[in-house]
Short mmCIF file of C-alpha atoms in Angstrom, two decimals:
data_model
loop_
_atom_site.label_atom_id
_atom_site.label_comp_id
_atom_site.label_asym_id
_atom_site.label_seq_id
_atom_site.Cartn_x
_atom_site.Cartn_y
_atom_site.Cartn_z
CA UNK A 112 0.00 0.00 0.00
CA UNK A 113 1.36 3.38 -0.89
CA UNK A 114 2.05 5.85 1.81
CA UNK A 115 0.12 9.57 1.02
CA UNK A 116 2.35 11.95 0.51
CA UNK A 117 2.60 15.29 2.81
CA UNK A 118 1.23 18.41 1.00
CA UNK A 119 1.14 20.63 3.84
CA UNK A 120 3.90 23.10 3.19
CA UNK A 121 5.72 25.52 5.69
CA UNK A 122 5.73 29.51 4.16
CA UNK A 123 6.79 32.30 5.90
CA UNK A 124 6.39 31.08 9.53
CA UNK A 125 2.98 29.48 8.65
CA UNK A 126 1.91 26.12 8.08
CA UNK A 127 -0.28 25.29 5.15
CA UNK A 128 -2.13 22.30 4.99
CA UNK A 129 -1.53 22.03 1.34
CA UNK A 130 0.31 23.84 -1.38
CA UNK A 131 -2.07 25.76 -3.03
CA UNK A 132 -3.09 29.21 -2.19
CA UNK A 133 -5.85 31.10 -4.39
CA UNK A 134 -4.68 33.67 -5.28
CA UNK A 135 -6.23 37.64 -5.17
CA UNK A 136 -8.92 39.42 -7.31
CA UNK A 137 -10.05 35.48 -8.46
CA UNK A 138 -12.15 34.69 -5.47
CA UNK A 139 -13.67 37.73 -4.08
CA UNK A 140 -13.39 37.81 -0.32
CA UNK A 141 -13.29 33.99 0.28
CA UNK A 142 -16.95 33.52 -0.16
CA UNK A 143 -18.07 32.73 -3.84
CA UNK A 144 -16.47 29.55 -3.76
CA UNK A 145 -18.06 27.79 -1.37
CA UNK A 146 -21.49 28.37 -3.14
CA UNK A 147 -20.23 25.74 -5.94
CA UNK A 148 -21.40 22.52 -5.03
CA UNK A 149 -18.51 20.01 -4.13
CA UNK A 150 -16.05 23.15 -3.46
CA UNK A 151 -13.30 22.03 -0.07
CA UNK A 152 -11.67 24.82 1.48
CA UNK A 153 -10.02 21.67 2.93
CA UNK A 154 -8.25 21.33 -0.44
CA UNK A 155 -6.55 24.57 -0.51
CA UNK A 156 -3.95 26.14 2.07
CA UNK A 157 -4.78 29.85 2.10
CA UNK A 158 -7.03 32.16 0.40
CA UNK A 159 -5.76 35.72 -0.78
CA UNK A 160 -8.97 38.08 -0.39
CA UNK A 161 -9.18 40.91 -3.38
CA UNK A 162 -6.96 43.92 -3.28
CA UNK A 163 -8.14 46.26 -0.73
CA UNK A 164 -7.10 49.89 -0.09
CA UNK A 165 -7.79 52.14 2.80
CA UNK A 166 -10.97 54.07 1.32
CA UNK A 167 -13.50 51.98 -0.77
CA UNK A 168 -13.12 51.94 -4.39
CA UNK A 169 -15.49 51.53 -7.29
CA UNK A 170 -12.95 50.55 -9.76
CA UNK A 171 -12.69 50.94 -13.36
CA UNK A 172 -15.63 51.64 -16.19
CA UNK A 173 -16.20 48.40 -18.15
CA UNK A 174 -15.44 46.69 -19.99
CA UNK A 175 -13.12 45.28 -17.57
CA UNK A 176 -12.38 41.54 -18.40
CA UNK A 177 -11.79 40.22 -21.74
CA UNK A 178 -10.79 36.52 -22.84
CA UNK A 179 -7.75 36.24 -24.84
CA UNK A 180 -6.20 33.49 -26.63
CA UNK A 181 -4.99 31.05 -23.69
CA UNK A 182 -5.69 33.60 -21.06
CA UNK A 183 -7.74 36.77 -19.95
CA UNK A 184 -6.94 40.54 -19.63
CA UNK A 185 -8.21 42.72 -16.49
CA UNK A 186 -8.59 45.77 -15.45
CA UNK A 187 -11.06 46.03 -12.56
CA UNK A 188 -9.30 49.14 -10.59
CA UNK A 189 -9.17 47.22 -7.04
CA UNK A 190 -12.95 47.39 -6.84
CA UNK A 191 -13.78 46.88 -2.66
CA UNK A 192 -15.44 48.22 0.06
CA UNK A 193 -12.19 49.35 2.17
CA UNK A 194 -9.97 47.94 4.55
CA UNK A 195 -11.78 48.68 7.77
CA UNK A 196 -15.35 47.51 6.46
CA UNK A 197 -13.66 44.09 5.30
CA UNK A 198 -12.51 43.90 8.90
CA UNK A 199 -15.11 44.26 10.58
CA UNK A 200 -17.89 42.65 8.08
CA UNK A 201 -16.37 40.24 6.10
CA UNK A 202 -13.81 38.54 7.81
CA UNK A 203 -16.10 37.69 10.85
CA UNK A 204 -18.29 35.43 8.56
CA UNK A 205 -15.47 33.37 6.87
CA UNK A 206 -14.86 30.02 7.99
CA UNK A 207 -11.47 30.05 9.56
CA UNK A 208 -11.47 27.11 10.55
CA UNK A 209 -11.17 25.44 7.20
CA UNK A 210 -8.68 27.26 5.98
CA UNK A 211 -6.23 30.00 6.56
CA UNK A 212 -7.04 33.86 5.04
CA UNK A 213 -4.63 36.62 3.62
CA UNK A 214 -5.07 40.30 2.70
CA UNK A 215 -3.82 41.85 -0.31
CA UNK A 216 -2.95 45.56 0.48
CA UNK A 217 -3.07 48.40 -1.93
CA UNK A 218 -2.40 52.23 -1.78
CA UNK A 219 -1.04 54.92 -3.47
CA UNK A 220 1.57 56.32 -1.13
CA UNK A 221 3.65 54.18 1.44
CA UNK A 222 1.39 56.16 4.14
CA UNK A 223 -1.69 54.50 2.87
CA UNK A 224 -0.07 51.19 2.62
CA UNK A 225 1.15 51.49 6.38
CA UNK A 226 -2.64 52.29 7.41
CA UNK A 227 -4.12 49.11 5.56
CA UNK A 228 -1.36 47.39 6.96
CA UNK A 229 -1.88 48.40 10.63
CA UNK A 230 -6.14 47.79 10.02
CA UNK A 231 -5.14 44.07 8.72
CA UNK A 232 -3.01 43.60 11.86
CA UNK A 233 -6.14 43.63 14.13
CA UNK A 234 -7.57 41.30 11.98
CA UNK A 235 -8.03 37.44 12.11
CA UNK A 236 -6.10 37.30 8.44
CA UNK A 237 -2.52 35.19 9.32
CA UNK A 238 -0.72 36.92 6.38
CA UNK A 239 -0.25 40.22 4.41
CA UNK A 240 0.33 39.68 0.49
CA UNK A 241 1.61 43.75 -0.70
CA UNK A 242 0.80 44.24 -4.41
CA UNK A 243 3.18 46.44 -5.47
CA UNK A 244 2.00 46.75 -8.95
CA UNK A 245 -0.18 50.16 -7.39
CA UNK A 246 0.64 53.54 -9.32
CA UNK A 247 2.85 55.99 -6.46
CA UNK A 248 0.57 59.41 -7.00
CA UNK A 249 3.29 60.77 -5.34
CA UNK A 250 6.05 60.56 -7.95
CA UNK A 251 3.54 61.14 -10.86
CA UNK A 252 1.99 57.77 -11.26
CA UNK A 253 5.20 55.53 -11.56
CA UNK A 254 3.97 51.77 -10.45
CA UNK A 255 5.89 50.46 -6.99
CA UNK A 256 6.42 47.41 -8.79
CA UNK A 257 8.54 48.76 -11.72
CA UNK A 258 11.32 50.63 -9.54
CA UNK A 259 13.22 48.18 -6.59
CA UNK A 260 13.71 51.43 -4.36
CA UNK A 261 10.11 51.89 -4.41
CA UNK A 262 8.50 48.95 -3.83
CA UNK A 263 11.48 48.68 -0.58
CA UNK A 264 9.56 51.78 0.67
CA UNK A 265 6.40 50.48 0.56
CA UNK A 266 7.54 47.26 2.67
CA UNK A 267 9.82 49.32 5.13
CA UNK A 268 6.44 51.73 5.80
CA UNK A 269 4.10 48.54 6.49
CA UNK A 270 6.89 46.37 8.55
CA UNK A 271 6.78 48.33 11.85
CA UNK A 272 2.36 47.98 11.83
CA UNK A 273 2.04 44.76 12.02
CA UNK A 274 3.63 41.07 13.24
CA UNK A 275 1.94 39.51 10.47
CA UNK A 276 3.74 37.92 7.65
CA UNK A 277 4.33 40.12 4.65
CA UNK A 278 4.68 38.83 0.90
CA UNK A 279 5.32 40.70 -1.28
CA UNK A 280 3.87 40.42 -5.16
CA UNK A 281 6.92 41.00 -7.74
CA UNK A 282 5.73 42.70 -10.95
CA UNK A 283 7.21 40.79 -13.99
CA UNK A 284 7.26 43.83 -15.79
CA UNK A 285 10.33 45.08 -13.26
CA UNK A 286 13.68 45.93 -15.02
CA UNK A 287 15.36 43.32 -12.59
CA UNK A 288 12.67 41.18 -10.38
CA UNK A 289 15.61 39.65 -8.79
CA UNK A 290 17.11 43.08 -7.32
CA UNK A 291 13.41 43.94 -6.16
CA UNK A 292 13.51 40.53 -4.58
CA UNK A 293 16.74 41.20 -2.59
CA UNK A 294 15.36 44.81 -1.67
CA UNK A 295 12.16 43.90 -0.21
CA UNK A 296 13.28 41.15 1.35
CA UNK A 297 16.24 43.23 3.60
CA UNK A 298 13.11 45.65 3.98
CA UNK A 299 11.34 43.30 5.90
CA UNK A 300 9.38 41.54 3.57
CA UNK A 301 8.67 37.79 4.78
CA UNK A 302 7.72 35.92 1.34
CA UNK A 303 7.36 36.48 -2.11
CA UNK A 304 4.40 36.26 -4.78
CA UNK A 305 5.56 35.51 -8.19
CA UNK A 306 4.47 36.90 -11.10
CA UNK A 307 1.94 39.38 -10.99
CA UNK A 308 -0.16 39.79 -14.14
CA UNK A 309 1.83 40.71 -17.40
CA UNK A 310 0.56 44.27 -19.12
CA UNK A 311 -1.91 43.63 -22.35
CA UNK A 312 -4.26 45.25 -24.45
CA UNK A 313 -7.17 44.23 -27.43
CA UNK A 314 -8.23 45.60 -29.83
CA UNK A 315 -11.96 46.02 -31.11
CA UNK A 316 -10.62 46.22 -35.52
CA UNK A 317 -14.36 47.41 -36.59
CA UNK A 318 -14.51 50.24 -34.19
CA UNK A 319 -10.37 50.65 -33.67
CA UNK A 320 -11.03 50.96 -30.43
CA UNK A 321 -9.80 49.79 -26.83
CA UNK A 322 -11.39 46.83 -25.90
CA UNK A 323 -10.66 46.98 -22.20
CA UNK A 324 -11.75 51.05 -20.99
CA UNK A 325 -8.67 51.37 -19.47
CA UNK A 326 -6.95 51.04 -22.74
CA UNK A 327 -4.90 48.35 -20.53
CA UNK A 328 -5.11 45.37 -18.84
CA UNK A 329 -3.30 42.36 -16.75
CA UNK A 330 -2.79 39.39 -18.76
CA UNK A 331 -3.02 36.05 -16.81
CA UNK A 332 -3.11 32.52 -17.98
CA UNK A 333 -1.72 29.91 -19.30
CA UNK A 334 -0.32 32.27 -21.72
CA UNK A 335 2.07 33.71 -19.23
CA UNK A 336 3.44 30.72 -17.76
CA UNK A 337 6.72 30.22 -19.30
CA UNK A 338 7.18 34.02 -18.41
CA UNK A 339 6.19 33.04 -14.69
CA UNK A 340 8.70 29.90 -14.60
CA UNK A 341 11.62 32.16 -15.84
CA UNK A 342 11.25 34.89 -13.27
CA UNK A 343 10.35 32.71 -10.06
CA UNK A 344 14.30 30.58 -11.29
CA UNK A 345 15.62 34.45 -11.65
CA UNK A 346 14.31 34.80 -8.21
CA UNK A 347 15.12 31.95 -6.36
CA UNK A 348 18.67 32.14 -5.49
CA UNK A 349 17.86 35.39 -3.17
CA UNK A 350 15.04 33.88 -1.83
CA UNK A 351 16.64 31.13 -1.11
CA UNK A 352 20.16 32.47 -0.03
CA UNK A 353 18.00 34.71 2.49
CA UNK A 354 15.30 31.40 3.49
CA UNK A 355 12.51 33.47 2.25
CA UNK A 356 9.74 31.31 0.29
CA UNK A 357 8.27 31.71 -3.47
CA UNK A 358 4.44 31.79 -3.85
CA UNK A 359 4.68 30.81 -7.18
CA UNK A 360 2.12 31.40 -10.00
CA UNK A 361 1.33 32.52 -13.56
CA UNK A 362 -1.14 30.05 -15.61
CA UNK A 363 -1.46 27.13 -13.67
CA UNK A 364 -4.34 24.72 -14.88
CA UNK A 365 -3.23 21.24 -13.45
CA UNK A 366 -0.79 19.17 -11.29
CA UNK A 367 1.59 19.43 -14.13
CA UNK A 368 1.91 22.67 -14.45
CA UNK A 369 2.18 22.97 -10.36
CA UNK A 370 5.18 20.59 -10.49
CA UNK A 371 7.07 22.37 -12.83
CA UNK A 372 6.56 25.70 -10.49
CA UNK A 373 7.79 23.36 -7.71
CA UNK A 374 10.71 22.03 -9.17
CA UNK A 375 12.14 25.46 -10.46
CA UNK A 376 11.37 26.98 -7.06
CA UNK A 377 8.17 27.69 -5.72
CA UNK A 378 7.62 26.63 -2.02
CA UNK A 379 3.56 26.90 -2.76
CA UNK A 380 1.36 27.02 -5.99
CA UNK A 381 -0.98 30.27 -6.92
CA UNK A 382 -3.83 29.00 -8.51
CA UNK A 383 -5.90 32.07 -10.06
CA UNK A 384 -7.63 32.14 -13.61
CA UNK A 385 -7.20 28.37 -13.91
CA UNK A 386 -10.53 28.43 -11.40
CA UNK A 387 -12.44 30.18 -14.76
CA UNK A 388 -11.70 27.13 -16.46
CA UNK A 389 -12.41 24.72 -13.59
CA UNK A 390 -13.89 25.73 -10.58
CA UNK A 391 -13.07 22.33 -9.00
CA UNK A 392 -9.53 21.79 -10.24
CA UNK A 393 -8.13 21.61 -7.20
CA UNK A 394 -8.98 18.73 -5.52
CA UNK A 395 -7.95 17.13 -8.81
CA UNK A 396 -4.59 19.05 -8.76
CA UNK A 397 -4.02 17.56 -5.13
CA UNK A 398 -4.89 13.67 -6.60
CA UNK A 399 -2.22 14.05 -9.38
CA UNK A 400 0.18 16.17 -7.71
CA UNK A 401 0.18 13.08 -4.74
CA UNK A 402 0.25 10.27 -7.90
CA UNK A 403 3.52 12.08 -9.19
CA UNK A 404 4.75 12.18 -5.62
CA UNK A 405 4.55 8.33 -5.16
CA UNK A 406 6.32 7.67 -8.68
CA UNK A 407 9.13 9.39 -7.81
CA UNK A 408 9.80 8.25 -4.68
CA UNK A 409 8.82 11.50 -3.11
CA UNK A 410 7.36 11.78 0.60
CA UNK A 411 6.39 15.30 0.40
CA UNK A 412 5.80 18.03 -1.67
CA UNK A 413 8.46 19.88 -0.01
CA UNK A 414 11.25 17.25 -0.96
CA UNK A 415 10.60 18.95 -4.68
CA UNK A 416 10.80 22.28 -4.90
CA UNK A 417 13.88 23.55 -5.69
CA UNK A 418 14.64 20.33 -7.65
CA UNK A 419 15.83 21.66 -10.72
CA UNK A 420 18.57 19.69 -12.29
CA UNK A 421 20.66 22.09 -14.15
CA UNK A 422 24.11 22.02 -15.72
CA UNK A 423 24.33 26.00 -16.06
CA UNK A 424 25.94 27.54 -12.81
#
């Protein structure tokens, strides 16, 4: 009789009673899921709840989603009710005791970042994910994400308001993702989240117009993945040289895709528009992902990230 496998994975001081982790802006806050019949938040380790900034925000004029080949572009403008009204009316109702929940902070200054920070702290979340892919209104509208001094601010203003763990999300469209990794990590920062979405656009050719109203968009999908796997290997050597862990994702859609994100680095698996496809992938992820375990000899899910066999040094 084979032995199961252990998926439970250990990420930034917390345990995770699997690998997988959905990821922000793809579940709402925590609750739409459960509504589809056969959904386990026993299947999944954490859930990331959507972006949230200090004052509610209505987000962008549609349209705002738009299905592209092998993937999807967004631009929904961090759509939420504010940080202190998820606090104190959403997070009460979510079942906590099935799985583990994470904020996703926003702002447009390191000040506001700080305050969502310190409102999350008195919070029953056990984690803090920082999207740094915000525009700084500051210094006329330049993203955190796309300068590594930047995005270092953002995590040195949040550190001293909270005790909770802080990941922070690494743009892909960053000059040099692995010197943001190395800054934000001596700023305080406790994990990473790799990729964010890539930057898209479509086209409507009868009317030559936008399709998306923002002109702009973030691209996920399987589209992005090989984009995703190159910047999480990039990546890995700081995170690992300073034991900080990857969250990685970027067009994951089944166990094979999750191993490769394992193998080149990824201490736990983002699983985000692959949920438009299948709703209930991932208790099928978890079957295959333990069947691959017991072929290769594997006794946990741990034992293989970082696995890449390489003859490049």
């Amino acid at each position: 009789m084979t032995n199961s496998p252990d998926l439970s994975v250990s990420f930034a001081g917390l345990t995770l009673q699997t690998p997988l982790v959905l990821l922000s802006g793809c579940v709402g806050f925590g609750e739409e899921y459960t509504r589809v019949e056969g959904w386990d938040n026993r299947n999944i380790g954490a859930v990331i709840l959507k972006g949230t900034t200090l004052e509610p925000r209505m987000g962008n004029a549609p349209h705002r989603v738009y299905e592209t080949p092998s993937g999807m572009l967004n631009a929904i403008g961090l759509q939420n009710p504010g940080a202190r009204y998820v606090v104190e009316n959403i997070l009460p109702d979510l079942p906590h005791d099935e799985t583990q929940f994470w904020a996703n902070a926003n702002g447009t200054s390191p000040e506001e970042y700080a305050e969502v920070a310190r409102i999350f702290d008195d919070s029953p979340v056990t984690a803090i994910e920082i999207n740094i892919s915000c525009p700084n209104v500051k210094e006329g509208g330049v993203h955190f994400g796309n300068d590594p001094r930047m995005a270092a601010r953002v995590v040195e203003a949040m550190r001293p308001h909270t005790s909770k763990p802080l990941i922070t999300k690494l743009s892909p469209n960053s000059a040099d993702i692995a010197e943001t990794a190395r800054l934000v990590i001596e700023a305080g920062s406790d994990g990473l989240s790799v990729i964010n979405t890539l930057v898209g656009m479509a086209v409507d050719i009868e009317s030559r117009k936008p399709i998306i109203d923002n002109i702009s968009g973030g691209l996920s999908g399987p589209c992005i993945k090989p984009v995703a796997l190159w910047k999480i290997h990039q990546t890995r050597a700081i995170a690992a040289k300073h034991n900080i862990p990857i969250l990685g994702q970027g067009g994951i859609t089944n166990a094979k895709d999750a191993v490769e994100f394992a193998v080149v680095g990824a201490d736990a698996i983002g699983i985000g528009t692959g949920l438009f496809y299948d709703p209930l992938m991932c208790g099928k992820l978890l079957d295959e992902l333990s069947d691959y375990l017991n072929r290769h000899d594997l006794g946990s899910y741990a034992e293989l990230v970082g696995s890449l066999v390489t003859n490049k040094t």
